[in-house]
């Protein structure tokens, strides 16, 4: 028999192999029982404020469903960067590998059914002194809109009607916010936007208004070596780059300490201002957010002193 | 009007088509309504009102005012399927009460179109190869998981697949028989294709190229009458086709040129949608050139692909031999009487060749099989043609080149025929025992079909999330970053969970599910009427989230609105999350679903 004929006649084996592989792949995913058992194992490893993550990443909602909000606080899930994470607990299965934490030091390893659990320490931990995102409240912050000479006060409220714009619209604006006279979306609040990888980023929303910049005055800010920030716009709405650049300028006790320009297509960008001259000082930090045009300038930022 | 098949072939094709429709009808209720179906339900309802007006007050229905009022909606797509959806709903659901739910009634024409496509594949396969190979090709077609899923929907993708296949078949019969009846039929069929979806625009170019490829040389030397005979099918398409479109699409009855140009403009400057491919979301050019090919390999069972490749190889080899023979001929003897024509050259049991018009002149090197297979190949390539350009939006994925799949499966028929012939040879004398040969043939066929069949059955109701073992199934595809779901069609999976969380009703954020689709669920009775849909998560008590990377921002809106990152329920396909449901924490505390699965 010729080899070609032999190969041809053997082709149905491919069909049987495909059938077998199909059955295998269908049954290979962790079961509900596996996820439930994982919860117990993780409880022994996980510490409060640890980031818990799973690879492959598509299993993330299953892990969140299993462990609940205590393991997945929104500020950890939607953090600006990994610098201030002390530890991460990586759950993996199916030989998946988390490359993001490759340089982190493994402290603990155990298995649970199909899962491998690894606790990793951050080798470059930077604990912040103060996070401005935790101080968006009237006792620490006042907000105005408009030019410096004629500012309009944005009043703090806890009873505004919450809104969210679904896919093409604004992120969620909760009931707690500094509501500016120009109305939505010209307000200051904490919300979560999508970055250039569609990952969550929790940040301070500060949309420049039609009558001028938005000014945020934080009281009693404790400075360290530097101020580290991240800034950007909701990626899906800004990625086509149709808007004018947005400026964020900072003054500490009346003295300029930094300025950053953010473009639409930049994504969620890190910036850093040295504050060694004001190290260990406490005082007022004024941030002015401005842009040549106010339309669709959905600026959102974080800033923390380290 | 003979097409060269016998009554047995036609009965088998009809039977396969019917079987498919029954199978689709039985599985349809489990498959949720896709986003676009919602828009077509709405349009079909409007068109249905016009049909009713036409029935009761024809003079009024034919006025500009009535036509524009009823057909303005969804005027970016032609009317045929929406009129059929409307008719089906009106007749089978409203009048005769034959179908239990309105949504199912709207879907029946799509299923019939799938039955038509399957039957046609069987018929053409029988005509060109053998009845058995035709059956295999038809079975492989309907066991393409994505085709099977789309076959259930009140959409146009399977319908345009069917009408393009129908037009190609009629065109082939027209050029190979040179009969006037087929020439007219090809024009009529093309009109139906035009009135189904804009994919049909490409067909005349494909057929013109086919004509040049198969008869171009001979046409030069042809007598005038024969030259005309060769181009009549194309002329019919370009004259009868548009007339059918005009007749069946009332929107074109007034301001015809303006409406036609709006239709063309809409599709030539279509929005760029977001589509995940290999971990990256594309939304503007340059689109990845490999998209269509990789997605084909990831969603078409390997068995089907292998048979198609074998068939393609067989056809190309035949074409090369046939081409060489043609090349040796001088132009003087290029045209001969029909009786001298090269006949059908199947690998096994060909059906009777088509009967031609008596004393018709045809090219001397006329080789039905070469003409047939080159048409299949061109139609297959045309199905993929837009994805040769990096500027083509990649839209919603595989459904946009589904028109290529019948031809892929017809090549699989050729591959199967070669396989069967070789197997028969190897059986030696034993093949003369009919029962033995038949048992072997049936067993081998079942082996061939087993993987595609099982993969397809297992994909219900998550057809758009189904991937083949070549990419390690749904899990492997999710890890590779291939699109997991779109069109928000899985909401039905959460019906019980939502009811449990909101026993006295409430507002549901429906995310990517169109409000019209939600309304249809409620008319069907599959989602309670006291679950009111909203598009603002902050105004809802429970929220659906249909996963797509670029829609992640919607999930974050829900997190902020509800103050939780914990889904209350997650719908998975083969262990991969497709849809998740959030509930406000106070609600979840009262009616927790977690751990209940």
PDB file of N, CA and C in Angstrom, chain B residues 430-493:
ATOM      1  N   UNK B 430     -13.608  -8.166  -0.866  1.00  0.00           N
ATOM      2  CA  UNK B 430     -14.659  -8.086   0.155  1.00  0.00           C
ATOM      3  C   UNK B 430     -15.688  -7.017  -0.173  1.00  0.00           C
ATOM      4  N   UNK B 431     -15.261  -5.995  -0.973  1.00  0.00           N
ATOM      5  CA  UNK B 431     -16.182  -4.903  -1.247  1.00  0.00           C
ATOM      6  C   UNK B 431     -17.366  -5.348  -2.093  1.00  0.00           C
ATOM      7  N   UNK B 432     -17.190  -6.517  -2.739  1.00  0.00           N
ATOM      8  CA  UNK B 432     -18.295  -6.995  -3.567  1.00  0.00           C
ATOM      9  C   UNK B 432     -19.462  -7.463  -2.713  1.00  0.00           C
ATOM     10  N   UNK B 433     -19.153  -7.751  -1.442  1.00  0.00           N
ATOM     11  CA  UNK B 433     -20.264  -8.079  -0.535  1.00  0.00           C
ATOM     12  C   UNK B 433     -20.859  -6.763  -0.079  1.00  0.00           C
ATOM     13  N   UNK B 434     -22.037  -6.501  -0.627  1.00  0.00           N
ATOM     14  CA  UNK B 434     -22.631  -5.178  -0.443  1.00  0.00           C
ATOM     15  C   UNK B 434     -22.803  -4.817   1.026  1.00  0.00           C
ATOM     16  N   UNK B 435     -23.302  -5.742   1.808  1.00  0.00           N
ATOM     17  CA  UNK B 435     -23.601  -5.447   3.220  1.00  0.00           C
ATOM     18  C   UNK B 435     -22.328  -5.062   3.970  1.00  0.00           C
ATOM     19  N   UNK B 436     -21.218  -5.741   3.583  1.00  0.00           N
ATOM     20  CA  UNK B 436     -19.951  -5.457   4.258  1.00  0.00           C
ATOM     21  C   UNK B 436     -19.473  -4.045   3.929  1.00  0.00           C
ATOM     22  N   UNK B 437     -19.514  -3.742   2.622  1.00  0.00           N
ATOM     23  CA  UNK B 437     -19.088  -2.417   2.182  1.00  0.00           C
ATOM     24  C   UNK B 437     -19.945  -1.335   2.837  1.00  0.00           C
ATOM     25  N   UNK B 438     -21.253  -1.585   2.886  1.00  0.00           N
ATOM     26  CA  UNK B 438     -22.147  -0.576   3.470  1.00  0.00           C
ATOM     27  C   UNK B 438     -21.877  -0.404   4.962  1.00  0.00           C
ATOM     28  N   UNK B 439     -21.636  -1.538   5.636  1.00  0.00           N
ATOM     29  CA  UNK B 439     -21.350  -1.433   7.079  1.00  0.00           C
ATOM     30  C   UNK B 439     -20.081  -0.637   7.311  1.00  0.00           C
ATOM     31  N   UNK B 440     -19.064  -0.936   6.497  1.00  0.00           N
ATOM     32  CA  UNK B 440     -17.801  -0.217   6.646  1.00  0.00           C
ATOM     33  C   UNK B 440     -18.015   1.262   6.344  1.00  0.00           C
ATOM     34  N   UNK B 441     -18.735   1.541   5.275  1.00  0.00           N
ATOM     35  CA  UNK B 441     -18.955   2.941   4.867  1.00  0.00           C
ATOM     36  C   UNK B 441     -19.693   3.711   5.958  1.00  0.00           C
ATOM     37  N   UNK B 442     -20.729   3.099   6.523  1.00  0.00           N
ATOM     38  CA  UNK B 442     -21.512   3.788   7.562  1.00  0.00           C
ATOM     39  C   UNK B 442     -20.639   4.020   8.793  1.00  0.00           C
ATOM     40  N   UNK B 443     -19.893   2.977   9.174  1.00  0.00           N
ATOM     41  CA  UNK B 443     -19.053   3.108  10.370  1.00  0.00           C
ATOM     42  C   UNK B 443     -18.021   4.221  10.192  1.00  0.00           C
ATOM     43  N   UNK B 444     -17.359   4.187   9.039  1.00  0.00           N
ATOM     44  CA  UNK B 444     -16.320   5.190   8.795  1.00  0.00           C
ATOM     45  C   UNK B 444     -16.924   6.596   8.749  1.00  0.00           C
ATOM     46  N   UNK B 445     -18.088   6.707   8.140  1.00  0.00           N
ATOM     47  CA  UNK B 445     -18.749   8.019   8.077  1.00  0.00           C
ATOM     48  C   UNK B 445     -19.069   8.514   9.483  1.00  0.00           C
ATOM     49  N   UNK B 446     -19.570   7.613  10.306  1.00  0.00           N
ATOM     50  CA  UNK B 446     -19.895   8.021  11.679  1.00  0.00           C
ATOM     51  C   UNK B 446     -18.644   8.446  12.442  1.00  0.00           C
ATOM     52  N   UNK B 447     -17.562   7.739  12.176  1.00  0.00           N
ATOM     53  CA  UNK B 447     -16.292   8.121  12.824  1.00  0.00           C
ATOM     54  C   UNK B 447     -15.896   9.532  12.380  1.00  0.00           C
ATOM     55  N   UNK B 448     -15.989   9.764  11.050  1.00  0.00           N
ATOM     56  CA  UNK B 448     -15.643  11.082  10.513  1.00  0.00           C
ATOM     57  C   UNK B 448     -16.492  12.173  11.154  1.00  0.00           C
ATOM     58  N   UNK B 449     -17.766  11.882  11.316  1.00  0.00           N
ATOM     59  CA  UNK B 449     -18.683  12.935  11.767  1.00  0.00           C
ATOM     60  C   UNK B 449     -18.738  13.076  13.279  1.00  0.00           C
ATOM     61  N   UNK B 450     -18.200  12.094  13.994  1.00  0.00           N
ATOM     62  CA  UNK B 450     -18.416  12.082  15.443  1.00  0.00           C
ATOM     63  C   UNK B 450     -17.874  13.330  16.138  1.00  0.00           C
ATOM     64  N   UNK B 451     -16.651  13.725  15.796  1.00  0.00           N
ATOM     65  CA  UNK B 451     -16.067  14.882  16.492  1.00  0.00           C
ATOM     66  C   UNK B 451     -16.842  16.170  16.191  1.00  0.00           C
ATOM     67  N   UNK B 452     -17.060  16.502  14.906  1.00  0.00           N
ATOM     68  CA  UNK B 452     -17.821  17.735  14.646  1.00  0.00           C
ATOM     69  C   UNK B 452     -19.202  17.716  15.301  1.00  0.00           C
ATOM     70  N   UNK B 453     -19.846  16.545  15.268  1.00  0.00           N
ATOM     71  CA  UNK B 453     -21.205  16.460  15.820  1.00  0.00           C
ATOM     72  C   UNK B 453     -21.190  16.715  17.331  1.00  0.00           C
ATOM     73  N   UNK B 454     -20.271  16.073  18.004  1.00  0.00           N
ATOM     74  CA  UNK B 454     -20.240  16.216  19.462  1.00  0.00           C
ATOM     75  C   UNK B 454     -19.803  17.623  19.877  1.00  0.00           C
ATOM     76  N   UNK B 455     -18.819  18.150  19.190  1.00  0.00           N
ATOM     77  CA  UNK B 455     -18.366  19.512  19.510  1.00  0.00           C
ATOM     78  C   UNK B 455     -19.535  20.485  19.350  1.00  0.00           C
ATOM     79  N   UNK B 456     -20.309  20.280  18.298  1.00  0.00           N
ATOM     80  CA  UNK B 456     -21.432  21.183  18.031  1.00  0.00           C
ATOM     81  C   UNK B 456     -22.534  21.020  19.068  1.00  0.00           C
ATOM     82  N   UNK B 457     -22.881  19.772  19.371  1.00  0.00           N
ATOM     83  CA  UNK B 457     -23.954  19.565  20.359  1.00  0.00           C
ATOM     84  C   UNK B 457     -23.546  20.124  21.723  1.00  0.00           C
ATOM     85  N   UNK B 458     -22.277  19.939  22.066  1.00  0.00           N
ATOM     86  CA  UNK B 458     -21.802  20.448  23.356  1.00  0.00           C
ATOM     87  C   UNK B 458     -21.739  21.972  23.402  1.00  0.00           C
ATOM     88  N   UNK B 459     -21.758  22.597  22.241  1.00  0.00           N
ATOM     89  CA  UNK B 459     -21.637  24.063  22.223  1.00  0.00           C
ATOM     90  C   UNK B 459     -22.963  24.753  22.565  1.00  0.00           C
ATOM     91  N   UNK B 460     -24.063  24.033  22.495  1.00  0.00           N
ATOM     92  CA  UNK B 460     -25.382  24.630  22.777  1.00  0.00           C
ATOM     93  C   UNK B 460     -25.502  24.885  24.271  1.00  0.00           C
ATOM     94  N   UNK B 461     -25.908  26.036  24.744  1.00  0.00           N
ATOM     95  CA  UNK B 461     -26.355  27.219  23.997  1.00  0.00           C
ATOM     96  C   UNK B 461     -25.278  28.296  23.866  1.00  0.00           C
ATOM     97  N   UNK B 462     -24.002  27.899  23.999  1.00  0.00           N
ATOM     98  CA  UNK B 462     -22.931  28.908  23.992  1.00  0.00           C
ATOM     99  C   UNK B 462     -22.132  28.868  22.696  1.00  0.00           C
ATOM    100  N   UNK B 463     -22.824  28.796  21.587  1.00  0.00           N
ATOM    101  CA  UNK B 463     -22.155  28.619  20.297  1.00  0.00           C
ATOM    102  C   UNK B 463     -21.090  29.653  19.997  1.00  0.00           C
ATOM    103  N   UNK B 464     -21.297  30.884  20.441  1.00  0.00           N
ATOM    104  CA  UNK B 464     -20.316  31.936  20.119  1.00  0.00           C
ATOM    105  C   UNK B 464     -19.080  31.852  20.998  1.00  0.00           C
ATOM    106  N   UNK B 465     -19.145  30.987  22.000  1.00  0.00           N
ATOM    107  CA  UNK B 465     -17.981  30.799  22.874  1.00  0.00           C
ATOM    108  C   UNK B 465     -17.256  29.504  22.555  1.00  0.00           C
ATOM    109  N   UNK B 466     -17.758  28.774  21.562  1.00  0.00           N
ATOM    110  CA  UNK B 466     -17.228  27.434  21.294  1.00  0.00           C
ATOM    111  C   UNK B 466     -15.942  27.495  20.465  1.00  0.00           C
ATOM    112  N   UNK B 467     -14.970  26.751  20.899  1.00  0.00           N
ATOM    113  CA  UNK B 467     -13.705  26.625  20.165  1.00  0.00           C
ATOM    114  C   UNK B 467     -13.344  25.155  20.069  1.00  0.00           C
ATOM    115  N   UNK B 468     -12.543  24.825  19.072  1.00  0.00           N
ATOM    116  CA  UNK B 468     -12.210  23.431  18.816  1.00  0.00           C
ATOM    117  C   UNK B 468     -10.989  23.017  19.643  1.00  0.00           C
ATOM    118  N   UNK B 469     -10.737  21.709  19.699  1.00  0.00           N
ATOM    119  CA  UNK B 469      -9.568  21.237  20.457  1.00  0.00           C
ATOM    120  C   UNK B 469      -8.239  21.761  19.915  1.00  0.00           C
ATOM    121  N   UNK B 470      -8.224  22.223  18.683  1.00  0.00           N
ATOM    122  CA  UNK B 470      -6.984  22.744  18.120  1.00  0.00           C
ATOM    123  C   UNK B 470      -6.429  23.887  18.966  1.00  0.00           C
ATOM    124  N   UNK B 471      -7.318  24.656  19.610  1.00  0.00           N
ATOM    125  CA  UNK B 471      -6.853  25.716  20.524  1.00  0.00           C
ATOM    126  C   UNK B 471      -7.176  25.344  21.973  1.00  0.00           C
ATOM    127  N   UNK B 472      -7.392  24.070  22.215  1.00  0.00           N
ATOM    128  CA  UNK B 472      -7.704  23.535  23.544  1.00  0.00           C
ATOM    129  C   UNK B 472      -9.066  24.016  24.044  1.00  0.00           C
ATOM    130  N   UNK B 473     -10.015  24.116  23.120  1.00  0.00           N
ATOM    131  CA  UNK B 473     -11.383  24.413  23.504  1.00  0.00           C
ATOM    132  C   UNK B 473     -11.550  25.816  24.061  1.00  0.00           C
ATOM    133  N   UNK B 474     -12.660  25.991  24.793  1.00  0.00           N
ATOM    134  CA  UNK B 474     -12.996  27.324  25.311  1.00  0.00           C
ATOM    135  C   UNK B 474     -11.919  27.834  26.263  1.00  0.00           C
ATOM    136  N   UNK B 475     -11.383  26.943  27.065  1.00  0.00           N
ATOM    137  CA  UNK B 475     -10.349  27.337  28.031  1.00  0.00           C
ATOM    138  C   UNK B 475      -9.100  27.845  27.313  1.00  0.00           C
ATOM    139  N   UNK B 476      -8.675  27.066  26.328  1.00  0.00           N
ATOM    140  CA  UNK B 476      -7.476  27.443  25.581  1.00  0.00           C
ATOM    141  C   UNK B 476      -7.678  28.758  24.854  1.00  0.00           C
ATOM    142  N   UNK B 477      -8.874  28.926  24.289  1.00  0.00           N
ATOM    143  CA  UNK B 477      -9.159  30.166  23.559  1.00  0.00           C
ATOM    144  C   UNK B 477      -9.150  31.363  24.505  1.00  0.00           C
ATOM    145  N   UNK B 478      -9.707  31.160  25.705  1.00  0.00           N
ATOM    146  CA  UNK B 478      -9.708  32.260  26.684  1.00  0.00           C
ATOM    147  C   UNK B 478      -8.281  32.604  27.077  1.00  0.00           C
ATOM    148  N   UNK B 479      -7.448  31.591  27.242  1.00  0.00           N
ATOM    149  CA  UNK B 479      -6.051  31.854  27.599  1.00  0.00           C
ATOM    150  C   UNK B 479      -5.298  32.535  26.458  1.00  0.00           C
ATOM    151  N   UNK B 480      -5.663  32.187  25.222  1.00  0.00           N
ATOM    152  CA  UNK B 480      -5.012  32.817  24.071  1.00  0.00           C
ATOM    153  C   UNK B 480      -5.505  34.238  23.831  1.00  0.00           C
ATOM    154  N   UNK B 481      -6.625  34.570  24.462  1.00  0.00           N
ATOM    155  CA  UNK B 481      -7.194  35.904  24.250  1.00  0.00           C
ATOM    156  C   UNK B 481      -8.014  35.992  22.982  1.00  0.00           C
ATOM    157  N   UNK B 482      -8.779  34.933  22.701  1.00  0.00           N
ATOM    158  CA  UNK B 482      -9.720  34.988  21.585  1.00  0.00           C
ATOM    159  C   UNK B 482     -11.098  35.366  22.143  1.00  0.00           C
ATOM    160  N   UNK B 483     -11.884  36.003  21.310  1.00  0.00           N
ATOM    161  CA  UNK B 483     -13.183  36.509  21.767  1.00  0.00           C
ATOM    162  C   UNK B 483     -13.997  35.422  22.448  1.00  0.00           C
ATOM    163  N   UNK B 484     -14.490  35.752  23.641  1.00  0.00           N
ATOM    164  CA  UNK B 484     -15.185  34.746  24.445  1.00  0.00           C
ATOM    165  C   UNK B 484     -16.684  34.785  24.221  1.00  0.00           C
ATOM    166  N   UNK B 485     -17.199  35.945  24.014  1.00  0.00           N
ATOM    167  CA  UNK B 485     -18.638  36.087  23.774  1.00  0.00           C
ATOM    168  C   UNK B 485     -18.892  37.480  23.229  1.00  0.00           C
ATOM    169  N   UNK B 486     -19.985  37.671  22.547  1.00  0.00           N
ATOM    170  CA  UNK B 486     -20.399  39.010  22.147  1.00  0.00           C
ATOM    171  C   UNK B 486     -21.910  38.980  21.891  1.00  0.00           C
ATOM    172  N   UNK B 487     -22.490  40.141  21.655  1.00  0.00           N
ATOM    173  CA  UNK B 487     -23.909  40.238  21.335  1.00  0.00           C
ATOM    174  C   UNK B 487     -24.827  40.050  22.550  1.00  0.00           C
ATOM    175  N   UNK B 488     -24.256  39.880  23.753  1.00  0.00           N
ATOM    176  CA  UNK B 488     -25.067  39.789  24.965  1.00  0.00           C
ATOM    177  C   UNK B 488     -26.196  38.773  24.895  1.00  0.00           C
ATOM    178  N   UNK B 489     -25.903  37.614  24.327  1.00  0.00           N
ATOM    179  CA  UNK B 489     -26.974  36.652  24.040  1.00  0.00           C
ATOM    180  C   UNK B 489     -27.216  35.645  25.157  1.00  0.00           C
ATOM    181  N   UNK B 490     -26.437  35.734  26.260  1.00  0.00           N
ATOM    182  CA  UNK B 490     -26.531  34.663  27.256  1.00  0.00           C
ATOM    183  C   UNK B 490     -27.373  35.030  28.488  1.00  0.00           C
ATOM    184  N   UNK B 491     -28.022  36.182  28.456  1.00  0.00           N
ATOM    185  CA  UNK B 491     -28.754  36.645  29.653  1.00  0.00           C
ATOM    186  C   UNK B 491     -29.751  35.617  30.174  1.00  0.00           C
ATOM    187  N   UNK B 492     -30.315  34.849  29.246  1.00  0.00           N
ATOM    188  CA  UNK B 492     -31.317  33.859  29.638  1.00  0.00           C
ATOM    189  C   UNK B 492     -30.778  32.893  30.692  1.00  0.00           C
ATOM    190  N   UNK B 493     -29.456  32.667  30.646  1.00  0.00           N
ATOM    191  CA  UNK B 493     -28.838  31.732  31.585  1.00  0.00           C
ATOM    192  C   UNK B 493     -29.001  32.190  33.036  1.00  0.00           C
TER     193      UNK B 493
END
